[in-house]
Structures are given as C-alpha cells and as structure tokens.
DNA sequence: AGACTTCGGTATCAGTCGGTACCGAACGCC
DNA sequence: GGCGTTCGGTACCGACTGATACCGAAGTCT
C-alpha cells in the first residue's frame, strides 16, 4: 500500500512555504512576537493573510514554526557545540556561535529566543512561555552534555553540570542583549574569553 | 521676587502622581512597552486616560518617567554598587543587586531595562532605543568607575576598564533574562560567584 | 469532460490600539 | 461671589489588530 502521492490533490500553492517561513523568522527576530503585525509578516513573506492562515494556521502557530526554523538555522550552533569532543570545546563553541549568530550583518541583531518575547501582554503570553521553555531546553541540553563530561572524566568530579550549563546560558543570553543593543562581535568575543577563564580544567 | 506658589492654581489633581507612576512601572516591567496597553496602565494606576495624558503627556513620556523611577527605585543598586570602595566590591555588589532586583518576590521577574523593549515594531522603536541607551549608560558608569580604580591602583595597570564593564553588564543582563524565565535567586547567585572568579586581583 | 479539492484575492468582521474633543465639577485668586 | 484655570469623566476618533466568509481560479483524480 503506497499512500504517498506524487503531488497533493487540489490547486498547488503558489509560493515557497520554506522561504516564506524564513522571511517570517526575520520579522519575528527583529520585531518580536507582539511587535510583528500580520501585515508586517505577510508583507515580508510576499503572501496574503489568507495564504498565511491556510499554510501556517495562525500567528502563534507561525511563530512556533518560525522558532523551530530558527533553531535549525541561525541557532544550529547549539547542536554543533553539543557535539564537540570536550566540555571546554562545547563551551567555547557555544559562546562563539552565540556571538556569531547575534551579530550576523545580514540578520537582525540579537537572539530570537530572547527578544522574541521576554515580557508581553495577554496576547503574547503563550509566545513568551514558549521561548522561556526553549531557553530552558537549551540549558538542559548543556547540563546533560556536561554531566556526560563528568562521567567520562572530561570534567573534574566536583564540577556541577547544572551550574556550568546555567552559567553558559546566562553569558550567552547576556551576549544576546548586548548584541541587540549594538555591541560589536569582537568586543563580545573578549567578554566570552573572559567568561571562559573560570572554566574548570580538563582532568588529565 | 517669589514665584513659588503654595499650591498651583486650578483644581488640584485627585490622585498621587508618584504612586500612579510606581504602578505604571510595574505594568511596563511585567508586560513591556508595547505589551502594556493604555487600559492596562490606567487600570493599574487607578486613573482615567484623560488624567494620565494630562499628568504624563503620552504613553512614551510615561514610559520615560517610569524608567527614571525604576532607575531610582528597583535599579538603585547600580548607583550603590558604583559607590563601593574597591573595584571588586563594585562588581560583587552590582551582580548581587541585579539578582535581588530581578527576583524580588513582590515585583515582576527580570529587568525593566532589558525586557521593557528589546525588539519592537515601529511604535516601540523609540522605547527600544531609549532602553539600549539606558543600558549603555550603565556600562559607561561602570567603565568610568573601573578606570578610576586603575588610576587609584585598585586594579592592575593592565586591566581593561571597558572590558570589565562590558563583562559585568553582560552577565547582569544574562541574569535578567534568566530571572525573567523563572530561575531562582540562589541559583543565579552561584552563577554570579562563578562569573566573579575571573575578576582581576587587587594590587597589594 | 466533469467532479472534487485546494489556493489566493477581496472584502469584511468585531475588537482594540493610542489619542482627544468636549463639558461639568472643583479649586485658588481677586 | 465671580472669574480663571485645571481636573476628571464620557464619548468618540481613525487606524490598526488578528482572523474569516466568500468566491472565482487552478489544479488532480476518475
């Protein structure tokens, strides 16, 4: 039984949903969830409100999918960092990726996961909570990675994986705020270097 | 020539403008500039739109005054930190104050200067820029203080006051984001302690 | 060819946004 | 008391918010 169709029935959509989503990411990134109106979004996506609602459901769902897209794109440095062989390399790669992503010249400054919705009115509460969970998820990934590092003997037995993860995420979020305010990448790299000076030494 | 009046002419206002402003601070703090509607604000302030406009000008001006009030109130820890006798005490007091202020149980979590408006649509752009300048001003104060510390011999001659200031502000802003996400004060204090381990030693 | 399904555009919805005109009420000054 | 001024409340403004109903167009399937 092959249920896969060569093409879905009915009129095919006349735009590239992937590219439209990517445009939406930029708008949410630059203006936040509440600050991005449907006109802003559909204008940048190059489609009408009707097409957006049919393809993505509603504004909140569009934001959800935009966040996922952001995770796989601009924020893919997180997964890349987690894959580094040592805890120290995880940390340095993570912060370097955060700096690079938040100061990319052809992208909005800052981090969608931070400035997308930190404080919000009633209408943006769901988006705010979604982002808080997203950030907390990142912290959890780091914690698990550092726990593994302790287990593997890559970090001292006394090291606290939860604290190291929280510390890194705190610095990264601070970097995102700085970047949103216009601080340059090279200056942020000096900050990251300083933050990494306290990193526990690898066990020999 | 005494131009001072015992009381201004005309009908006196029937509410405490200071207390109303303090209520407005809470709303902006919790919901951000764009997320706080006039109904939210005036409802919390206990006054009508008309009274608000007469007393404060408009929403943007109200936000300006709320930010100033916030600076003198919840964010007064900055000035207190700057007055500490040594650079190290400035740093520890600054971060401790940031943690305390962003996790106060009877106040919104986080920092108004960060979550008030990080990313915004057209209507909130002025507020966003105002807050960016506010944060940059805090960094400048720290830099001047650390420059003085270098001059006074309190910090090593090789220390970079600008980097130290940026570093501290980055960690503090990161703490604010963590606090907005619900991270507890004691956990943030551990992060601050770790961040301060790299602090340059005082010259003996 | 004709049935069926989806797409995209227009036009519109009720609700909310920030901001104001208007007016009677309440006060200080003379 | 009368005048001038400010206050506070109602009622309203045009613009915009997110979200839909409707309908012809454009496809696939039998």
Coordinates of N, CA and C (backbone and C1' of nucleotides) in Angstrom, one line a residue, chain B residues 10-11 13-15 48 50-51 54, chain D residues 4-12:
Chain B
X10 N -6.0 76.4 39.9 CA -6.9 75.5 39.3 C -7.2 74.3 40.2
X11 N -8.0 73.4 39.8 CA -8.4 72.3 40.6 C -7.2 71.3 40.8
X13 N -5.1 67.9 41.4 CA -5.4 66.6 40.9 C -5.8 65.7 42.1
X14 N -6.6 64.8 41.8 CA -7.2 64.0 42.8 C -6.5 62.7 43.1
X15 N -5.3 62.5 42.6 CA -4.6 61.2 42.8 C -3.1 61.5 43.0
X48 N -8.1 57.7 34.9 CA -8.6 57.6 33.6 C -7.5 58.0 32.5
X50 N -7.7 60.3 30.4 CA -7.6 61.7 30.4 C -6.6 62.2 31.5
X51 N -6.7 61.7 32.7 CA -5.9 62.1 33.7 C -4.4 61.7 33.4
X54 N -3.0 64.1 30.9 CA -2.7 65.4 31.4 C -1.5 65.4 32.3
Chain D
dG4 P -12.3 85.8 33.3 O5' -11.1 84.8 33.6 C5' -10.1 85.2 34.5 C4' -9.2 84.0 34.9 C3' -8.9 83.1 33.8 O3' -7.5 82.8 33.8 C1' -9.9 81.9 35.5
dT5 P -6.8 81.9 32.6 O5' -6.6 80.5 33.3 C5' -6.0 80.5 34.6 C4' -6.1 79.1 35.2 C3' -5.8 77.9 34.2 O3' -4.8 77.2 34.7 C1' -7.8 77.5 35.5
dT6 P -4.0 76.2 33.7 O5' -4.3 74.7 34.4 C5' -4.1 74.6 35.8 C4' -5.1 73.5 36.3 C3' -5.0 72.2 35.6 O3' -4.5 71.2 36.5 C1' -7.2 72.8 36.0
dC7 P -4.3 69.7 36.1 O5' -5.7 69.0 36.6 C5' -6.1 69.1 37.9 C4' -7.4 68.4 38.2 C3' -7.4 67.0 37.6 O3' -7.8 66.1 38.7 C1' -9.2 68.2 36.8
dG8 P -7.6 64.5 38.5 O5' -8.9 64.0 38.0 C5' -10.1 64.1 38.7 C4' -11.3 63.7 37.9 C3' -11.2 62.4 37.2 O3' -12.4 61.7 37.3 C1' -11.7 64.0 35.6
dG9 P -12.5 60.1 37.3 O5' -13.8 59.8 36.4 C5' -15.0 60.5 36.6 C4' -15.7 60.8 35.3 C3' -15.8 59.6 34.4 O3' -17.1 59.2 34.2 C1' -15.2 61.6 33.2
dT10 P -17.5 57.9 33.4 O5' -18.0 58.4 32.0 C5' -19.0 59.5 32.0 C4' -19.3 60.0 30.6 C3' -19.5 58.8 29.6 O3' -20.6 59.1 28.8 C1' -17.8 60.3 28.8
dA11 P -21.2 58.0 27.8 O5' -21.5 58.8 26.4 C5' -21.0 60.1 26.2 C4' -20.0 60.2 25.0 C3' -20.2 59.0 24.0 O3' -20.7 59.5 22.8 C1' -17.9 59.6 24.4
dC12 P -20.9 58.6 21.5 O5' -19.6 58.8 20.7 C5' -19.1 60.2 20.5 C4' -17.7 60.2 20.0 C3' -17.4 59.2 18.9 O3' -17.4 60.0 17.6 C1' -15.6 59.3 20.5

